[in-house]
């Protein structure tokens, strides 16, 4: 599609030879007040080069642009050149393109097929998959989808927390007090109870700790029995996680988590040694990062076992070698800021120029109105329960509303899950927020159900138009030049740029906001205008706009990881 800003920059370049097209593009503004034009070009910066007063320069440029068919009019106001785009060709271009491209509308090729890793969710095995995990899971999935739409080749990785000394404890506890059937029936709570029991018992009998250490060592050495148990715990946990991913429509290319790197760590430790980066400190091996204002990073414990960051070092190297990533993106809570600063710094000290391509995308905390969660005190809210409750409540609301559908279950799922996802992605990721049920399921607020409802409304208008909606190309744009119709065209046009901005800033909430804007713009158009009017040409134009809006809203929702129901 035409990139209006770029076209303008090229035209302006003919008027101001002293700046590059890129510089000009960077200076073009979109005025708050549409009476100042669709775009505006400030001339202050040119005064020095041209040795003329800015208003005079602006006048010269405005005169030079006048008469170009791209503009309805060009005005000089003080130091600004205010440009009013010729509406009709613009409307045709945008609406025809949305209709023609369909599911591809909004995509770009910023990424040029470059490989990128988006690592997200990454829960710990045998621990509850709770509401706190919603953030990495849902934000990460949206970043993955947005980057795909930008033309990156995304590799989706779930870096499972499936390794560490706690598995020694769990195996010991299982052998002493566990039984297979309980694990099979209710894996995560049961495994968690073993872990808790271990700590209680080890208080009384410290020899259990030695047993756990030995057991973990046997696991690290790949002993058959320990490996079998660990593998089984992992499989059972993953089954539970996968139920949630399925509800959310999330898929992965790889579940290579911490354990995957267990055999790749000795080489990293060796390399750190060779590069003189390891230092002894109280029996442990560390990398001193004090010169860089960071706390030291422990690489090996005094008993020789490796640590979280050791595994991440091996992992980053493996990913570079395997995928040759352009960016390696970690969607992980801001509590781990230090960890990722250390990781990046150590890779840099190891001489890897690609350490600059490590991107940590942090986010704040989610809490519940009922108070903070505590795994230890059993105050956990499972993510699966939250999603299922949203589905249940949505089903009730849909029944109450008497929606004409024979597929209540499917819609309740799309809308209920969508409500939770949309709510999550409405928040600026770095901010802490409180999860609030009322807000999530409000059909009238700026919520998922509201946007999906608007989408279904577009679909219903097109259904009601019957055959008239079959071929909408070649419509007459003059009917869409005013008021809410034109505002809606501009919102639809902005989608591609918004997707790029959201992706570049790793901030899906920018897209979420824009989807609400598009929905509101459509609803205003719907209320202001009679779409199925008697005038055939006018009806066709308005249906074309409805169809374009439908496509744009759907494509936006898809990039949040949401479905768009045709009826609700
Ligand atoms: N499993 C970790 C946790 O639950 C998150 C893993 C983050 N990713 C990484 N490569 N370190 O806190």
Coordinates of C-alpha atoms and ligand atoms in Angstrom, one line a residue:
X1 CA 0.0 0.0 0.0
X2 CA 1.1 3.6 -0.4
X3 CA 3.1 4.8 2.5
X4 CA 1.7 8.3 2.8
X5 CA 4.5 9.6 4.9
X6 CA 7.1 8.3 2.5
X7 CA 5.3 9.7 -0.5
X8 CA 5.1 13.1 1.2
X9 CA 8.8 13.0 2.1
X10 CA 9.7 12.4 -1.5
X11 CA 7.5 15.3 -2.7
X12 CA 9.0 17.6 0.0
X13 CA 12.5 16.5 -1.0
X14 CA 11.9 18.2 -4.3
X15 CA 11.3 21.4 -2.4
X16 CA 14.1 21.1 0.2
X17 CA 17.2 19.7 -1.3
X18 CA 19.3 20.2 1.8
X19 CA 17.7 17.3 3.8
X20 CA 17.5 13.6 3.0
X21 CA 14.2 11.9 2.4
X22 CA 14.7 10.0 5.8
X23 CA 15.3 13.2 7.7
X24 CA 12.2 14.8 6.1
X25 CA 10.1 11.7 6.9
X26 CA 11.3 12.0 10.5
X27 CA 10.2 15.6 10.7
X28 CA 6.6 15.1 9.3
X29 CA 4.0 15.4 12.1
X30 CA 0.4 14.4 12.4
X31 CA -1.4 17.4 13.9
X32 CA -3.6 16.8 16.9
X33 CA -6.3 19.0 15.4
X34 CA -7.4 17.8 11.9
X35 CA -8.1 21.4 10.9
X36 CA -4.3 21.8 10.7
X37 CA -4.2 19.1 8.0
X38 CA -3.6 15.4 7.9
X39 CA 0.1 15.9 8.0
X40 CA 2.3 18.9 8.8
X41 CA 5.9 19.9 8.1
X42 CA 7.6 22.3 10.5
X43 CA 10.3 24.5 8.9
X44 CA 12.2 25.7 12.0
X45 CA 15.2 23.5 11.3
X46 CA 15.6 24.8 7.8
X47 CA 16.0 28.4 8.8
X48 CA 19.7 28.0 9.6
X49 CA 20.6 26.3 6.3
X50 CA 18.5 28.5 4.1
X51 CA 19.0 31.8 6.0
X52 CA 15.4 32.7 5.8
X53 CA 12.6 33.1 8.3
X54 CA 10.7 29.8 8.8
X55 CA 7.3 31.2 7.7
X56 CA 8.8 32.3 4.4
X57 CA 10.3 28.9 3.9
X58 CA 7.0 27.3 4.7
X59 CA 5.2 29.6 2.2
X60 CA 7.7 28.7 -0.5
X61 CA 7.2 24.9 0.1
X62 CA 3.4 25.2 0.2
X63 CA 3.4 27.1 -3.1
X64 CA 5.6 24.4 -4.6
X65 CA 3.3 21.6 -3.5
X66 CA 0.1 23.2 -4.5
X67 CA -1.5 21.7 -7.5
X68 CA -0.2 18.2 -6.9
X69 CA -3.0 15.7 -7.2
X70 CA -2.0 14.1 -3.9
X71 CA -3.4 17.0 -2.1
X72 CA -6.8 18.6 -1.6
X73 CA -5.0 21.7 -0.4
X74 CA -1.7 22.8 1.1
X75 CA -1.6 25.7 3.5
X76 CA 1.2 27.7 5.2
X77 CA 0.4 28.6 8.8
X78 CA 3.3 30.3 10.5
X79 CA 6.3 28.0 10.3
X80 CA 4.3 25.0 9.2
X81 CA 3.3 23.5 5.9
X82 CA -0.1 21.9 6.5
X83 CA -1.1 19.3 4.0
X84 CA -4.6 18.0 3.4
X85 CA -4.5 14.7 1.5
X86 CA -6.8 14.3 -1.4
X87 CA -9.4 12.1 0.3
X88 CA -10.9 10.1 -2.5
X89 CA -7.8 8.3 -3.9
X90 CA -6.7 7.7 -0.3
X91 CA -10.0 6.1 0.7
X92 CA -10.0 3.9 -2.4
X93 CA -6.5 2.8 -1.9
X94 CA -6.9 1.8 1.8
X95 CA -10.3 0.2 1.6
X96 CA -9.6 -1.7 -1.6
X97 CA -6.4 -3.0 -0.2
X98 CA -7.9 -4.2 3.0
X99 CA -10.6 -6.0 1.0
X100 CA -8.1 -7.5 -1.4
X101 CA -5.4 -8.6 1.1
X102 CA -7.8 -10.1 3.6
X103 CA -5.9 -12.0 6.3
X104 CA -2.6 -10.5 5.0
X105 CA -3.8 -6.9 5.5
X106 CA -1.5 -5.2 8.1
X107 CA 1.5 -7.4 7.3
X108 CA 4.8 -5.8 6.3
X109 CA 8.3 -7.0 5.4
X110 CA 10.3 -5.1 8.0
X111 CA 11.8 -8.4 9.2
X112 CA 12.9 -9.6 5.7
X113 CA 12.7 -13.2 6.8
X114 CA 15.5 -12.8 9.4
X115 CA 15.4 -15.5 12.1
X116 CA 14.4 -14.4 15.6
X117 CA 13.9 -16.3 18.7
X118 CA 11.0 -15.4 20.9
X119 CA 11.3 -17.3 24.2
X120 CA 8.1 -17.1 26.3
X121 CA 6.1 -18.7 29.1
X122 CA 8.9 -21.1 30.4
X123 CA 7.3 -22.3 33.6
X124 CA 9.0 -24.6 36.1
X125 CA 8.2 -28.3 36.0
X126 CA 6.3 -29.7 38.9
X127 CA 5.2 -26.3 40.1
X128 CA 1.8 -24.7 39.6
X129 CA 1.1 -22.9 36.4
X130 CA -0.6 -20.0 38.0
X131 CA -2.1 -16.7 37.1
X132 CA 1.4 -15.0 37.4
X133 CA 2.5 -17.0 34.4
X134 CA -0.2 -15.4 32.2
X135 CA 2.1 -12.4 31.6
X136 CA 5.1 -14.1 29.9
X137 CA 2.8 -16.5 28.1
X138 CA 0.3 -14.1 26.6
X139 CA 2.7 -11.1 26.1
X140 CA 5.3 -13.4 24.6
X141 CA 2.8 -15.1 22.3
X142 CA 1.6 -11.7 21.0
X143 CA 5.2 -10.5 20.4
X144 CA 5.7 -13.7 18.5
X145 CA 2.7 -13.2 16.3
X146 CA 3.4 -9.5 15.7
X147 CA 7.0 -10.2 14.7
X148 CA 5.7 -12.9 12.3
X149 CA 3.4 -10.3 10.8
X150 CA 6.4 -8.0 10.4
X151 CA 8.1 -10.6 8.3
X152 CA 10.5 -12.1 10.8
X153 CA 11.0 -15.8 10.8
X154 CA 10.2 -16.5 14.4
X155 CA 11.3 -19.6 16.4
X156 CA 9.1 -20.0 19.4
X157 CA 10.8 -21.5 22.4
X158 CA 9.5 -22.6 25.8
X159 CA 12.6 -22.7 28.0
X160 CA 11.2 -25.1 30.6
X161 CA 12.5 -24.9 34.1
X162 CA 13.1 -28.7 34.2
X163 CA 16.5 -29.0 35.9
X164 CA 18.1 -28.3 39.2
X165 CA 18.7 -29.8 42.6
X166 CA 15.0 -29.7 43.4
X167 CA 14.6 -32.8 41.2
X168 CA 16.9 -34.7 43.5
X169 CA 14.6 -33.8 46.4
X170 CA 11.5 -34.8 44.5
X171 CA 12.8 -38.2 43.5
X172 CA 13.9 -38.9 47.1
X173 CA 10.5 -37.8 48.4
X174 CA 8.7 -39.9 45.8
X175 CA 10.7 -43.0 46.8
X176 CA 10.0 -42.5 50.5
X177 CA 6.4 -41.4 50.5
X178 CA 5.1 -41.3 47.0
X179 CA 2.9 -43.4 44.8
X180 CA 2.5 -43.6 41.0
X181 CA -1.3 -43.4 41.0
X182 CA -1.5 -40.1 42.8
X183 CA 1.0 -38.5 40.5
X184 CA -0.9 -39.7 37.5
X185 CA -4.2 -38.5 38.8
X186 CA -3.1 -35.1 39.9
X187 CA 0.5 -34.5 38.8
X188 CA 1.5 -31.0 39.8
X189 CA -0.2 -30.7 43.2
X190 CA 1.1 -34.2 44.1
X191 CA 4.6 -33.5 43.0
X192 CA 4.5 -30.2 44.8
X193 CA 3.3 -31.9 48.0
X194 CA 6.4 -34.2 47.8
X195 CA 8.6 -31.3 47.5
X196 CA 7.0 -29.6 50.5
X197 CA 7.1 -32.9 52.5
X198 CA 10.8 -33.2 51.7
X199 CA 11.6 -29.9 53.4
X200 CA 9.6 -30.7 56.5
X201 CA 11.3 -34.1 56.9
X202 CA 14.8 -32.8 56.1
X203 CA 14.4 -30.5 59.1
X204 CA 14.2 -33.6 61.3
X205 CA 16.6 -35.7 59.3
X206 CA 19.4 -33.8 57.6
X207 CA 20.8 -36.9 55.9
X208 CA 17.9 -36.6 53.4
X209 CA 19.7 -33.6 52.0
X210 CA 22.8 -35.7 51.3
X211 CA 20.5 -38.3 49.7
X212 CA 19.0 -35.7 47.5
X213 CA 22.3 -34.3 46.4
X214 CA 23.5 -37.8 45.5
X215 CA 20.3 -38.5 43.6
X216 CA 20.7 -35.3 41.6
X217 CA 24.3 -36.2 40.8
X218 CA 23.0 -39.6 39.6
X219 CA 20.5 -37.7 37.4
X220 CA 23.2 -35.5 36.1
X221 CA 25.2 -38.5 35.2
X222 CA 22.3 -40.0 33.3
X223 CA 21.6 -43.0 35.6
X224 CA 18.7 -44.9 34.2
X225 CA 16.3 -45.0 37.1
X226 CA 16.7 -41.3 38.1
X227 CA 16.4 -40.3 34.5
X228 CA 13.2 -42.3 34.1
X229 CA 11.5 -40.7 37.1
X230 CA 12.6 -37.2 36.1
X231 CA 11.3 -37.8 32.5
X232 CA 8.0 -39.0 33.9
X233 CA 7.6 -36.0 36.2
X234 CA 8.4 -33.8 33.2
X235 CA 5.9 -35.5 30.9
X236 CA 3.1 -35.3 33.4
X237 CA 3.8 -31.6 34.1
X238 CA 3.9 -30.9 30.4
X239 CA 0.5 -32.5 29.9
X240 CA -1.0 -30.0 32.3
X241 CA 0.8 -27.0 30.7
X242 CA -0.3 -28.1 27.3
X243 CA -3.9 -28.0 28.3
X244 CA -3.5 -24.3 29.0
X245 CA -1.5 -23.7 25.8
X246 CA -4.3 -25.4 23.9
X247 CA -7.0 -23.2 25.4
X248 CA -4.9 -20.2 24.5
X249 CA -4.1 -21.4 21.0
X250 CA -0.4 -21.3 21.7
X251 CA 2.1 -23.5 19.9
X252 CA 5.9 -23.9 20.2
X253 CA 8.7 -24.9 17.9
X254 CA 10.9 -26.1 20.8
X255 CA 10.6 -27.1 24.4
X256 CA 14.3 -27.2 24.9
X257 CA 14.5 -26.1 28.5
X258 CA 17.2 -26.1 31.1
X259 CA 17.8 -29.8 31.1
X260 CA 18.6 -29.7 27.4
X261 CA 21.8 -27.8 28.2
X262 CA 23.0 -30.1 30.9
X263 CA 25.6 -31.8 28.6
X264 CA 26.5 -28.5 27.0
X265 CA 27.7 -26.8 30.2
X266 CA 31.2 -28.3 30.7
X267 CA 32.3 -26.7 27.4
X268 CA 31.1 -23.3 28.5
X269 CA 32.8 -23.6 31.9
X270 CA 36.0 -24.6 30.1
X271 CA 35.7 -21.7 27.7
X272 CA 35.2 -19.2 30.6
X273 CA 38.3 -20.7 32.2
X274 CA 40.3 -20.3 29.0
X275 CA 39.2 -16.8 28.6
X276 CA 40.3 -16.0 32.1
X277 CA 36.9 -15.0 33.2
X278 CA 36.5 -17.4 36.1
X279 CA 37.5 -16.4 39.6
X280 CA 37.4 -18.4 42.8
X281 CA 35.2 -17.1 45.6
X282 CA 34.6 -19.1 48.8
X283 CA 35.0 -22.3 47.0
X284 CA 32.7 -21.4 44.2
X285 CA 33.6 -20.2 40.7
X286 CA 32.2 -16.8 39.7
X287 CA 32.6 -14.2 37.0
X288 CA 33.5 -10.8 38.5
X289 CA 31.2 -8.1 37.1
X290 CA 32.0 -5.4 39.5
X291 CA 33.9 -3.2 37.0
X292 CA 30.6 -3.0 35.1
X293 CA 28.5 -2.2 38.1
X294 CA 26.9 -5.6 38.4
X295 CA 27.0 -8.2 41.2
X296 CA 29.2 -11.3 40.6
X297 CA 27.7 -14.1 38.6
X298 CA 28.1 -17.6 40.2
X299 CA 28.9 -20.2 37.5
X300 CA 29.8 -23.3 39.6
X301 CA 28.8 -24.1 43.2
X302 CA 31.5 -25.3 45.6
X303 CA 30.3 -28.9 45.0
X304 CA 30.8 -28.4 41.2
X305 CA 27.1 -28.2 40.3
X306 CA 26.1 -25.7 37.7
X307 CA 23.6 -22.8 38.1
X308 CA 20.8 -21.1 36.3
X309 CA 23.0 -18.6 34.5
X310 CA 25.5 -21.4 33.5
X311 CA 22.6 -23.0 31.6
X312 CA 21.6 -19.7 30.0
X313 CA 25.1 -19.2 28.8
X314 CA 25.2 -22.6 27.1
X315 CA 21.7 -21.9 25.8
X316 CA 22.5 -18.6 24.2
X317 CA 25.6 -20.1 22.4
X318 CA 23.5 -23.1 21.3
X319 CA 20.8 -20.8 19.9
X320 CA 23.3 -18.7 18.0
X321 CA 24.9 -21.8 16.5
X322 CA 21.6 -23.5 15.7
X323 CA 19.4 -20.6 14.5
X324 CA 21.9 -17.8 13.7
X325 CA 19.4 -15.4 15.2
X326 CA 19.1 -11.8 14.3
X327 CA 17.5 -11.2 17.8
X328 CA 17.2 -13.5 20.7
X329 CA 14.2 -12.2 22.7
X330 CA 13.5 -13.3 26.3
X331 CA 10.0 -12.4 27.6
X332 CA 10.7 -12.8 31.3
X333 CA 9.6 -10.9 34.5
X334 CA 11.5 -7.7 35.5
X335 CA 12.7 -9.5 38.7
X336 CA 15.2 -11.1 36.4
X337 CA 16.6 -7.9 35.0
X338 CA 20.0 -8.4 36.8
X339 CA 20.2 -12.0 35.5
X340 CA 19.9 -10.9 31.9
X341 CA 22.3 -8.0 32.3
X342 CA 24.8 -10.4 33.7
X343 CA 24.2 -12.9 30.9
X344 CA 24.6 -10.2 28.2
X345 CA 27.7 -8.8 29.8
X346 CA 29.4 -12.2 30.2
X347 CA 28.7 -13.1 26.6
X348 CA 30.2 -9.8 25.6
X349 CA 33.3 -10.5 27.7
X350 CA 33.6 -13.8 26.0
X351 CA 34.0 -11.9 22.8
X352 CA 30.7 -12.5 21.2
X353 CA 29.7 -9.6 19.2
X354 CA 26.1 -10.9 19.0
X355 CA 25.6 -10.4 22.7
X356 CA 24.1 -7.1 21.6
X357 CA 21.3 -9.1 20.0
X358 CA 20.1 -10.5 23.3
X359 CA 16.9 -8.7 24.2
X360 CA 15.3 -9.0 27.6
X361 CA 11.6 -7.9 27.4
X362 CA 10.6 -7.4 31.1
X363 CA 7.2 -7.0 32.6
X364 CA 5.7 -6.1 36.0
X365 CA 3.7 -8.2 38.5
X366 CA 0.1 -9.2 38.3
X367 CA -1.7 -9.5 41.6
X368 CA -5.2 -10.6 42.6
X369 CA -7.8 -8.4 44.4
X370 CA -8.0 -11.1 47.1
X371 CA -4.4 -10.4 48.1
X372 CA -1.0 -11.7 47.0
X373 CA -0.4 -15.3 46.1
X374 CA 1.8 -17.6 48.0
X375 CA 2.7 -21.0 46.8
X376 CA 3.9 -22.1 50.2
X377 CA 0.7 -21.2 51.9
X378 CA -1.4 -22.8 49.2
X379 CA -2.8 -19.4 48.0
X380 CA -2.4 -20.2 44.3
X381 CA -4.8 -19.4 41.5
X382 CA -4.2 -21.7 38.6
X383 CA -4.2 -20.1 35.2
X384 CA -6.4 -22.9 33.8
X385 CA -9.0 -22.2 36.5
X386 CA -9.0 -18.5 35.6
X387 CA -9.6 -19.4 31.9
X388 CA -12.3 -21.9 32.7
X389 CA -14.1 -19.5 35.0
X390 CA -14.0 -16.8 32.2
X391 CA -15.5 -19.4 29.8
X392 CA -18.3 -20.3 32.4
X393 CA -19.2 -16.7 33.1
X394 CA -19.2 -15.9 29.4
X395 CA -21.5 -18.8 28.7
X396 CA -24.0 -17.4 31.2
X397 CA -23.9 -13.9 29.7
X398 CA -24.4 -15.2 26.2
X399 CA -27.4 -17.3 27.4
X400 CA -28.9 -14.3 29.1
X401 CA -28.5 -12.2 26.0
X402 CA -30.2 -14.9 23.9
X403 CA -27.6 -15.0 21.2
X404 CA -28.8 -16.9 18.2
X405 CA -26.2 -19.6 17.8
X406 CA -26.0 -23.3 17.8
X407 CA -22.5 -23.2 19.0
X408 CA -22.5 -21.6 22.4
X409 CA -19.6 -23.7 23.6
X410 CA -17.2 -22.5 20.9
X411 CA -18.3 -18.8 21.3
X412 CA -18.0 -19.0 25.1
X413 CA -14.5 -20.3 24.7
X414 CA -13.4 -17.7 22.2
X415 CA -14.9 -14.8 24.1
X416 CA -14.1 -16.0 27.6
X417 CA -10.4 -16.8 26.9
X418 CA -10.2 -13.7 24.6
X419 CA -11.5 -11.5 27.5
X420 CA -8.6 -12.7 29.7
X421 CA -6.0 -12.3 27.0
X422 CA -7.2 -8.9 25.9
X423 CA -7.2 -7.6 29.5
X424 CA -3.7 -8.8 29.9
X425 CA -2.5 -7.1 26.8
X426 CA -4.3 -3.8 27.6
X427 CA -1.8 -3.1 30.3
X428 CA 1.5 -1.4 29.5
X429 CA 3.7 -4.5 30.2
X430 CA 6.1 -2.9 32.6
X431 CA 3.4 -1.8 35.0
X432 CA 2.2 -3.9 37.9
X433 CA -1.6 -4.5 37.8
X434 CA -4.4 -6.0 39.7
X435 CA -6.5 -8.7 38.0
X436 CA -10.1 -7.7 38.2
X437 CA -13.0 -10.0 37.1
X438 CA -15.5 -7.2 36.5
X439 CA -13.2 -5.4 34.2
X440 CA -12.3 -8.5 32.2
X441 CA -15.8 -9.5 31.4
X442 CA -17.4 -6.1 30.8
X443 CA -19.1 -6.2 27.4
X444 CA -19.3 -2.4 27.2
X445 CA -15.9 -1.3 28.4
X446 CA -12.7 -1.3 26.4
X447 CA -12.5 -5.0 26.6
X448 CA -12.1 -8.1 24.5
X449 CA -15.8 -8.9 24.4
X450 CA -16.5 -5.3 23.3
X451 CA -14.1 -5.6 20.4
X452 CA -15.3 -9.1 19.4
X453 CA -18.9 -7.9 19.6
X454 CA -18.0 -5.1 17.2
X455 CA -16.4 -7.6 14.9
X456 CA -19.6 -9.7 15.0
X457 CA -21.6 -6.6 14.3
X458 CA -19.6 -6.0 11.1
X459 CA -20.2 -9.6 10.1
X460 CA -23.9 -9.2 10.8
X461 CA -24.2 -6.0 8.6
X462 CA -22.5 -7.8 5.7
X463 CA -24.8 -10.9 6.2
X464 CA -27.9 -8.7 6.2
X465 CA -26.7 -7.0 3.0
X466 CA -27.0 -10.4 1.3
X467 CA -25.9 -10.5 -2.3
X468 CA -25.1 -6.8 -2.2
X469 CA -22.0 -7.6 -0.2
X470 CA -20.6 -10.0 -2.8
X471 CA -18.5 -7.7 -4.8
X472 CA -17.6 -4.4 -3.3
X473 CA -14.6 -3.4 -5.4
X474 CA -14.8 -0.3 -7.5
X475 CA -17.0 1.5 -4.9
X476 CA -17.3 5.3 -5.1
X477 CA -15.2 6.9 -2.4
X478 CA -17.0 10.2 -2.3
X479 CA -19.5 8.7 0.1
X480 CA -16.8 8.1 2.7
X481 CA -15.2 11.5 2.8
X482 CA -16.9 13.0 5.8
X483 CA -17.1 12.5 9.6
X484 CA -17.0 9.1 11.2
X485 CA -16.6 7.3 7.9
X486 CA -13.4 9.1 7.1
X487 CA -12.1 8.7 10.6
X488 CA -12.6 5.0 10.3
X489 CA -10.7 4.9 7.0
X490 CA -7.7 6.6 8.8
X491 CA -7.8 4.1 11.7
X492 CA -7.8 1.2 9.2
X493 CA -4.9 2.8 7.3
X494 CA -2.9 3.2 10.5
X495 CA -2.9 -0.6 11.4
X496 CA 0.2 -1.5 9.5
X497 CA 2.3 1.2 11.2
X498 CA 0.8 0.4 14.6
X499 CA 1.8 -3.2 14.2
X500 CA 5.3 -2.2 13.4
X501 CA 5.5 0.2 16.3
X502 CA 4.1 -2.4 18.8
X503 CA 6.6 -5.0 17.5
X504 CA 9.6 -2.7 17.5
X505 CA 8.9 -1.6 21.1
X506 CA 7.9 -5.1 22.2
X507 CA 4.7 -3.6 23.5
X508 CA 1.5 -5.3 22.4
X509 CA -0.6 -2.8 24.4
X510 CA 0.0 -0.3 21.6
X511 CA -1.8 -2.6 19.2
X512 CA -4.5 -3.4 21.8
X513 CA -5.2 0.3 22.1
X514 CA -5.5 0.7 18.4
X515 CA -7.9 -2.2 18.1
X516 CA -10.2 -0.4 20.6
X517 CA -9.8 2.8 18.5
X518 CA -10.8 0.9 15.4
X519 CA -13.8 -0.7 17.1
X520 CA -14.9 2.6 18.5
X521 CA -14.6 4.3 15.1
X522 CA -16.7 1.6 13.5
X523 CA -19.4 1.8 16.2
X524 CA -19.5 5.6 15.7
X525 CA -19.9 5.1 12.0
X526 CA -22.5 2.5 12.6
X527 CA -24.5 4.8 14.8
X528 CA -24.1 8.0 12.7
X529 CA -24.8 6.4 9.3
X530 CA -27.5 4.3 7.8
X531 CA -25.3 1.7 6.1
X532 CA -28.0 -0.3 4.2
X533 CA -29.4 2.8 2.6
X534 CA -31.6 2.8 -0.6
X535 CA -29.0 4.6 -2.7
X536 CA -27.2 1.7 -4.3
X537 CA -23.8 3.4 -4.8
X538 CA -23.7 4.8 -1.3
X539 CA -24.7 1.4 0.1
X540 CA -21.9 -0.3 -1.8
X541 CA -19.3 2.2 -0.5
X542 CA -20.4 1.9 3.1
X543 CA -20.4 -1.9 2.9
X544 CA -16.9 -1.8 1.5
X545 CA -15.8 0.2 4.5
X546 CA -17.6 -2.2 6.8
X547 CA -15.8 -5.1 5.1
X548 CA -12.4 -3.3 5.5
X549 CA -13.1 -2.6 9.1
X550 CA -14.0 -6.2 9.7
X551 CA -10.7 -7.4 8.2
X552 CA -8.6 -4.9 10.1
X553 CA -10.2 -5.7 13.5
X554 CA -9.9 -9.5 12.9
X555 CA -6.2 -9.2 11.9
X556 CA -5.5 -7.1 14.9
X557 CA -7.2 -9.6 17.3
X558 CA -5.3 -12.5 15.7
X559 CA -2.0 -10.8 16.6
X560 CA -3.1 -10.7 20.2
X561 CA -3.7 -14.4 20.0
X562 CA -7.5 -14.0 19.9
X563 CA -10.3 -15.4 17.8
X564 CA -12.9 -13.3 16.1
X565 CA -16.4 -14.9 16.3
X566 CA -18.8 -14.2 13.4
X567 CA -21.8 -14.2 15.7
X568 CA -22.2 -13.3 19.3
Ligands
LIG1 N1 11.8 -20.8 34.5 C1 12.0 -19.5 34.8 C2 11.0 -19.0 35.8 O1 10.0 -19.5 35.9 C3 12.0 -18.5 33.6 C4 13.0 -18.9 32.6 C5 13.4 -17.6 31.8 N2 14.3 -17.9 30.7 C6 15.6 -18.0 30.7 N3 16.2 -18.3 29.6 N4 16.3 -17.9 31.8 O2 11.3 -18.0 36.5

